[in-house]
Amino acid sequence: MYSKTVIEHFQNPHNYGKIENPDGTGKVGNPRCGDIMYLYIKVKEDKITDIKFETLGCAAAIATSSVVTDLAKGRNIFDALKINSENVIEKLEGLPVIKVHCSLLAADALAEAVYDYLKKSNKAVPEELEERHRQINKES
């Protein structure tokens, strides 16, 4: 069973769509379940000023993408990197165990968008983010 919050985010996702000429784009997917997430960010002075997503997947995948954008919008990019699966699940008032991987994907899509932004901007990528990027791409 999904919480009312999951259903609300699925039926009325926040920040859905594509940003033209984003400063950073994150793309992640889970071949086992078929979920694919694209997350786009606009950044000014290392602050996420706009964020949108496009997700092809189940209700949980769409809901977690929606929540991640809510949690990240307006935050410093390095603070946004601290958003994790637990934060997403808490904001959604729970997820079925079999759908927890969706919250991981959403957080990874955000990390990939920040990574892409830093690379495009010729800014230093923290080693922890570099390692996370390698791990995400290894799993895809």
JSON list of C-alpha atoms in Angstrom, two decimals:
[
{"chain": "A", "resi": 1, "resn": "MET", "atom": "CA", "xyz": [0.00, 0.00, 0.00]},
{"chain": "A", "resi": 2, "resn": "TYR", "atom": "CA", "xyz": [1.13, 3.50, -0.81]},
{"chain": "A", "resi": 3, "resn": "SER", "atom": "CA", "xyz": [0.70, 6.39, 1.60]},
{"chain": "A", "resi": 4, "resn": "LYS", "atom": "CA", "xyz": [-1.63, 9.25, 0.71]},
{"chain": "A", "resi": 5, "resn": "THR", "atom": "CA", "xyz": [1.47, 11.39, 0.17]},
{"chain": "A", "resi": 6, "resn": "VAL", "atom": "CA", "xyz": [2.92, 8.96, -2.40]},
{"chain": "A", "resi": 7, "resn": "ILE", "atom": "CA", "xyz": [-0.39, 8.90, -4.26]},
{"chain": "A", "resi": 8, "resn": "GLU", "atom": "CA", "xyz": [-0.61, 12.71, -4.18]},
{"chain": "A", "resi": 9, "resn": "HIS", "atom": "CA", "xyz": [2.91, 13.10, -5.62]},
{"chain": "A", "resi": 10, "resn": "PHE", "atom": "CA", "xyz": [2.17, 10.45, -8.25]},
{"chain": "A", "resi": 11, "resn": "GLN", "atom": "CA", "xyz": [-1.11, 12.03, -9.36]},
{"chain": "A", "resi": 12, "resn": "ASN", "atom": "CA", "xyz": [0.13, 15.63, -9.10]},
{"chain": "A", "resi": 13, "resn": "PRO", "atom": "CA", "xyz": [3.92, 15.55, -9.36]},
{"chain": "A", "resi": 14, "resn": "HIS", "atom": "CA", "xyz": [5.77, 18.72, -8.42]},
{"chain": "A", "resi": 15, "resn": "ASN", "atom": "CA", "xyz": [8.36, 20.18, -10.79]},
{"chain": "A", "resi": 16, "resn": "TYR", "atom": "CA", "xyz": [7.57, 17.79, -13.64]},
{"chain": "A", "resi": 17, "resn": "GLY", "atom": "CA", "xyz": [9.02, 18.67, -17.02]},
{"chain": "A", "resi": 18, "resn": "LYS", "atom": "CA", "xyz": [12.24, 19.49, -18.77]},
{"chain": "A", "resi": 19, "resn": "ILE", "atom": "CA", "xyz": [14.45, 22.54, -18.38]},
{"chain": "A", "resi": 20, "resn": "GLU", "atom": "CA", "xyz": [15.82, 23.86, -21.65]},
{"chain": "A", "resi": 21, "resn": "ASN", "atom": "CA", "xyz": [19.59, 24.36, -21.47]},
{"chain": "A", "resi": 22, "resn": "PRO", "atom": "CA", "xyz": [19.97, 23.03, -17.92]},
{"chain": "A", "resi": 23, "resn": "ASP", "atom": "CA", "xyz": [23.16, 23.71, -16.00]},
{"chain": "A", "resi": 24, "resn": "GLY", "atom": "CA", "xyz": [23.22, 20.06, -14.97]},
{"chain": "A", "resi": 25, "resn": "THR", "atom": "CA", "xyz": [21.42, 16.88, -16.00]},
{"chain": "A", "resi": 26, "resn": "GLY", "atom": "CA", "xyz": [21.26, 13.61, -14.13]},
{"chain": "A", "resi": 27, "resn": "LYS", "atom": "CA", "xyz": [20.11, 10.41, -15.81]},
{"chain": "A", "resi": 28, "resn": "VAL", "atom": "CA", "xyz": [19.77, 7.17, -13.90]},
{"chain": "A", "resi": 29, "resn": "GLY", "atom": "CA", "xyz": [17.98, 3.94, -14.52]},
{"chain": "A", "resi": 30, "resn": "ASN", "atom": "CA", "xyz": [17.29, 0.60, -13.00]},
{"chain": "A", "resi": 31, "resn": "PRO", "atom": "CA", "xyz": [17.38, -2.16, -15.60]},
{"chain": "A", "resi": 32, "resn": "ARG", "atom": "CA", "xyz": [15.67, -4.62, -13.22]},
{"chain": "A", "resi": 33, "resn": "CYS", "atom": "CA", "xyz": [12.47, -2.62, -12.89]},
{"chain": "A", "resi": 34, "resn": "GLY", "atom": "CA", "xyz": [12.66, -0.38, -15.95]},
{"chain": "A", "resi": 35, "resn": "ASP", "atom": "CA", "xyz": [12.54, 2.97, -14.14]},
{"chain": "A", "resi": 36, "resn": "ILE", "atom": "CA", "xyz": [14.41, 5.80, -15.89]},
{"chain": "A", "resi": 37, "resn": "MET", "atom": "CA", "xyz": [14.82, 9.23, -14.34]},
{"chain": "A", "resi": 38, "resn": "TYR", "atom": "CA", "xyz": [16.08, 12.48, -15.81]},
{"chain": "A", "resi": 39, "resn": "LEU", "atom": "CA", "xyz": [16.65, 15.37, -13.43]},
{"chain": "A", "resi": 40, "resn": "TYR", "atom": "CA", "xyz": [17.51, 18.88, -14.63]},
{"chain": "A", "resi": 41, "resn": "ILE", "atom": "CA", "xyz": [18.89, 21.76, -12.59]},
{"chain": "A", "resi": 42, "resn": "LYS", "atom": "CA", "xyz": [19.53, 25.47, -13.04]},
{"chain": "A", "resi": 43, "resn": "VAL", "atom": "CA", "xyz": [22.17, 26.83, -10.68]},
{"chain": "A", "resi": 44, "resn": "LYS", "atom": "CA", "xyz": [23.15, 30.35, -9.70]},
{"chain": "A", "resi": 45, "resn": "GLU", "atom": "CA", "xyz": [26.00, 30.95, -7.25]},
{"chain": "A", "resi": 46, "resn": "ASP", "atom": "CA", "xyz": [25.96, 27.23, -6.36]},
{"chain": "A", "resi": 47, "resn": "LYS", "atom": "CA", "xyz": [22.26, 27.39, -5.43]},
{"chain": "A", "resi": 48, "resn": "ILE", "atom": "CA", "xyz": [19.62, 25.29, -7.21]},
{"chain": "A", "resi": 49, "resn": "THR", "atom": "CA", "xyz": [17.26, 27.94, -8.55]},
{"chain": "A", "resi": 50, "resn": "ASP", "atom": "CA", "xyz": [15.13, 25.61, -10.67]},
{"chain": "A", "resi": 51, "resn": "ILE", "atom": "CA", "xyz": [14.76, 21.86, -10.86]},
{"chain": "A", "resi": 52, "resn": "LYS", "atom": "CA", "xyz": [12.56, 19.58, -12.93]},
{"chain": "A", "resi": 53, "resn": "PHE", "atom": "CA", "xyz": [12.32, 15.89, -13.69]},
{"chain": "A", "resi": 54, "resn": "GLU", "atom": "CA", "xyz": [11.05, 13.44, -16.25]},
{"chain": "A", "resi": 55, "resn": "THR", "atom": "CA", "xyz": [10.54, 9.91, -14.98]},
{"chain": "A", "resi": 56, "resn": "LEU", "atom": "CA", "xyz": [9.41, 6.85, -16.86]},
{"chain": "A", "resi": 57, "resn": "GLY", "atom": "CA", "xyz": [8.36, 4.39, -14.23]},
{"chain": "A", "resi": 58, "resn": "CYS", "atom": "CA", "xyz": [5.98, 3.32, -11.53]},
{"chain": "A", "resi": 59, "resn": "ALA", "atom": "CA", "xyz": [4.05, 5.46, -9.05]},
{"chain": "A", "resi": 60, "resn": "ALA", "atom": "CA", "xyz": [6.88, 5.24, -6.50]},
{"chain": "A", "resi": 61, "resn": "ALA", "atom": "CA", "xyz": [9.48, 6.35, -9.06]},
{"chain": "A", "resi": 62, "resn": "ILE", "atom": "CA", "xyz": [7.42, 9.41, -10.00]},
{"chain": "A", "resi": 63, "resn": "ALA", "atom": "CA", "xyz": [6.62, 10.25, -6.37]},
{"chain": "A", "resi": 64, "resn": "THR", "atom": "CA", "xyz": [10.25, 9.98, -5.25]},
{"chain": "A", "resi": 65, "resn": "SER", "atom": "CA", "xyz": [11.38, 12.16, -8.15]},
{"chain": "A", "resi": 66, "resn": "SER", "atom": "CA", "xyz": [8.79, 14.77, -7.20]},
{"chain": "A", "resi": 67, "resn": "VAL", "atom": "CA", "xyz": [9.89, 14.78, -3.56]},
{"chain": "A", "resi": 68, "resn": "VAL", "atom": "CA", "xyz": [13.60, 15.03, -4.40]},
{"chain": "A", "resi": 69, "resn": "THR", "atom": "CA", "xyz": [12.92, 18.14, -6.47]},
{"chain": "A", "resi": 70, "resn": "ASP", "atom": "CA", "xyz": [10.95, 19.67, -3.58]},
{"chain": "A", "resi": 71, "resn": "LEU", "atom": "CA", "xyz": [13.75, 18.90, -1.13]},
{"chain": "A", "resi": 72, "resn": "ALA", "atom": "CA", "xyz": [16.51, 20.26, -3.40]},
{"chain": "A", "resi": 73, "resn": "LYS", "atom": "CA", "xyz": [14.95, 23.43, -4.82]},
{"chain": "A", "resi": 74, "resn": "GLY", "atom": "CA", "xyz": [16.53, 26.54, -3.32]},
{"chain": "A", "resi": 75, "resn": "ARG", "atom": "CA", "xyz": [19.36, 24.65, -1.64]},
{"chain": "A", "resi": 76, "resn": "ASN", "atom": "CA", "xyz": [23.08, 24.99, -2.09]},
{"chain": "A", "resi": 77, "resn": "ILE", "atom": "CA", "xyz": [24.28, 22.19, -4.38]},
{"chain": "A", "resi": 78, "resn": "PHE", "atom": "CA", "xyz": [26.48, 20.69, -1.68]},
{"chain": "A", "resi": 79, "resn": "ASP", "atom": "CA", "xyz": [23.62, 20.68, 0.83]},
{"chain": "A", "resi": 80, "resn": "ALA", "atom": "CA", "xyz": [21.38, 19.10, -1.82]},
{"chain": "A", "resi": 81, "resn": "LEU", "atom": "CA", "xyz": [23.89, 16.25, -2.14]},
{"chain": "A", "resi": 82, "resn": "LYS", "atom": "CA", "xyz": [23.06, 15.29, 1.44]},
{"chain": "A", "resi": 83, "resn": "ILE", "atom": "CA", "xyz": [19.49, 14.37, 0.43]},
{"chain": "A", "resi": 84, "resn": "ASN", "atom": "CA", "xyz": [19.25, 10.61, 0.74]},
{"chain": "A", "resi": 85, "resn": "SER", "atom": "CA", "xyz": [16.82, 7.73, 0.51]},
{"chain": "A", "resi": 86, "resn": "GLU", "atom": "CA", "xyz": [15.77, 8.10, 4.15]},
{"chain": "A", "resi": 87, "resn": "ASN", "atom": "CA", "xyz": [14.86, 11.77, 3.65]},
{"chain": "A", "resi": 88, "resn": "VAL", "atom": "CA", "xyz": [12.73, 10.91, 0.63]},
{"chain": "A", "resi": 89, "resn": "ILE", "atom": "CA", "xyz": [10.97, 8.00, 2.33]},
{"chain": "A", "resi": 90, "resn": "GLU", "atom": "CA", "xyz": [10.26, 10.13, 5.40]},
{"chain": "A", "resi": 91, "resn": "LYS", "atom": "CA", "xyz": [8.79, 12.95, 3.29]},
{"chain": "A", "resi": 92, "resn": "LEU", "atom": "CA", "xyz": [6.58, 10.41, 1.48]},
{"chain": "A", "resi": 93, "resn": "GLU", "atom": "CA", "xyz": [5.44, 8.93, 4.82]},
{"chain": "A", "resi": 94, "resn": "GLY", "atom": "CA", "xyz": [6.87, 5.56, 3.86]},
{"chain": "A", "resi": 95, "resn": "LEU", "atom": "CA", "xyz": [7.37, 3.32, 0.84]},
{"chain": "A", "resi": 96, "resn": "PRO", "atom": "CA", "xyz": [6.82, -0.41, 0.45]},
{"chain": "A", "resi": 97, "resn": "VAL", "atom": "CA", "xyz": [10.13, -2.24, 0.93]},
{"chain": "A", "resi": 98, "resn": "ILE", "atom": "CA", "xyz": [10.05, -3.43, -2.67]},
{"chain": "A", "resi": 99, "resn": "LYS", "atom": "CA", "xyz": [9.97, 0.24, -3.82]},
{"chain": "A", "resi": 100, "resn": "VAL", "atom": "CA", "xyz": [12.77, 1.64, -1.66]},
{"chain": "A", "resi": 101, "resn": "HIS", "atom": "CA", "xyz": [15.13, 1.42, -4.65]},
{"chain": "A", "resi": 102, "resn": "CYS", "atom": "CA", "xyz": [13.10, 4.23, -6.26]},
{"chain": "A", "resi": 103, "resn": "SER", "atom": "CA", "xyz": [14.14, 6.62, -3.49]},
{"chain": "A", "resi": 104, "resn": "LEU", "atom": "CA", "xyz": [17.78, 5.66, -4.09]},
{"chain": "A", "resi": 105, "resn": "LEU", "atom": "CA", "xyz": [17.40, 6.32, -7.82]},
{"chain": "A", "resi": 106, "resn": "ALA", "atom": "CA", "xyz": [15.89, 9.75, -7.21]},
{"chain": "A", "resi": 107, "resn": "ALA", "atom": "CA", "xyz": [18.72, 10.77, -4.87]},
{"chain": "A", "resi": 108, "resn": "ASP", "atom": "CA", "xyz": [21.25, 9.42, -7.38]},
{"chain": "A", "resi": 109, "resn": "ALA", "atom": "CA", "xyz": [19.64, 11.43, -10.22]},
{"chain": "A", "resi": 110, "resn": "LEU", "atom": "CA", "xyz": [20.13, 14.58, -8.15]},
{"chain": "A", "resi": 111, "resn": "ALA", "atom": "CA", "xyz": [23.76, 13.67, -7.44]},
{"chain": "A", "resi": 112, "resn": "GLU", "atom": "CA", "xyz": [24.35, 13.07, -11.15]},
{"chain": "A", "resi": 113, "resn": "ALA", "atom": "CA", "xyz": [22.84, 16.46, -12.02]},
{"chain": "A", "resi": 114, "resn": "VAL", "atom": "CA", "xyz": [25.13, 18.20, -9.52]},
{"chain": "A", "resi": 115, "resn": "TYR", "atom": "CA", "xyz": [28.10, 16.20, -10.84]},
{"chain": "A", "resi": 116, "resn": "ASP", "atom": "CA", "xyz": [27.23, 17.25, -14.41]},
{"chain": "A", "resi": 117, "resn": "TYR", "atom": "CA", "xyz": [26.90, 20.89, -13.33]},
{"chain": "A", "resi": 118, "resn": "LEU", "atom": "CA", "xyz": [30.31, 20.88, -11.64]},
{"chain": "A", "resi": 119, "resn": "LYS", "atom": "CA", "xyz": [31.98, 19.23, -14.63]},
{"chain": "A", "resi": 120, "resn": "LYS", "atom": "CA", "xyz": [30.38, 21.62, -17.16]},
{"chain": "A", "resi": 121, "resn": "SER", "atom": "CA", "xyz": [31.36, 24.59, -14.98]},
{"chain": "A", "resi": 122, "resn": "ASN", "atom": "CA", "xyz": [34.97, 23.40, -14.63]},
{"chain": "A", "resi": 123, "resn": "LYS", "atom": "CA", "xyz": [34.55, 23.37, -10.86]},
{"chain": "A", "resi": 124, "resn": "ALA", "atom": "CA", "xyz": [36.19, 20.92, -8.51]},
{"chain": "A", "resi": 125, "resn": "VAL", "atom": "CA", "xyz": [34.21, 17.73, -7.92]},
{"chain": "A", "resi": 126, "resn": "PRO", "atom": "CA", "xyz": [34.54, 16.47, -4.35]},
{"chain": "A", "resi": 127, "resn": "GLU", "atom": "CA", "xyz": [36.09, 12.99, -4.19]},
{"chain": "A", "resi": 128, "resn": "GLU", "atom": "CA", "xyz": [32.99, 11.62, -2.45]},
{"chain": "A", "resi": 129, "resn": "LEU", "atom": "CA", "xyz": [30.82, 12.77, -5.38]},
{"chain": "A", "resi": 130, "resn": "GLU", "atom": "CA", "xyz": [33.35, 11.43, -7.89]},
{"chain": "A", "resi": 131, "resn": "GLU", "atom": "CA", "xyz": [33.15, 8.01, -6.19]},
{"chain": "A", "resi": 132, "resn": "ARG", "atom": "CA", "xyz": [29.36, 8.13, -6.08]},
{"chain": "A", "resi": 133, "resn": "HIS", "atom": "CA", "xyz": [29.29, 8.98, -9.80]},
{"chain": "A", "resi": 134, "resn": "ARG", "atom": "CA", "xyz": [31.51, 5.98, -10.58]},
{"chain": "A", "resi": 135, "resn": "GLN", "atom": "CA", "xyz": [29.29, 3.69, -8.48]},
{"chain": "A", "resi": 136, "resn": "ILE", "atom": "CA", "xyz": [26.07, 4.94, -10.09]},
{"chain": "A", "resi": 137, "resn": "ASN", "atom": "CA", "xyz": [27.44, 4.42, -13.58]},
{"chain": "A", "resi": 138, "resn": "LYS", "atom": "CA", "xyz": [28.80, 1.02, -12.68]},
{"chain": "A", "resi": 139, "resn": "GLU", "atom": "CA", "xyz": [25.32, -0.12, -11.65]},
{"chain": "A", "resi": 140, "resn": "SER", "atom": "CA", "xyz": [23.55, 1.27, -14.74]}
]
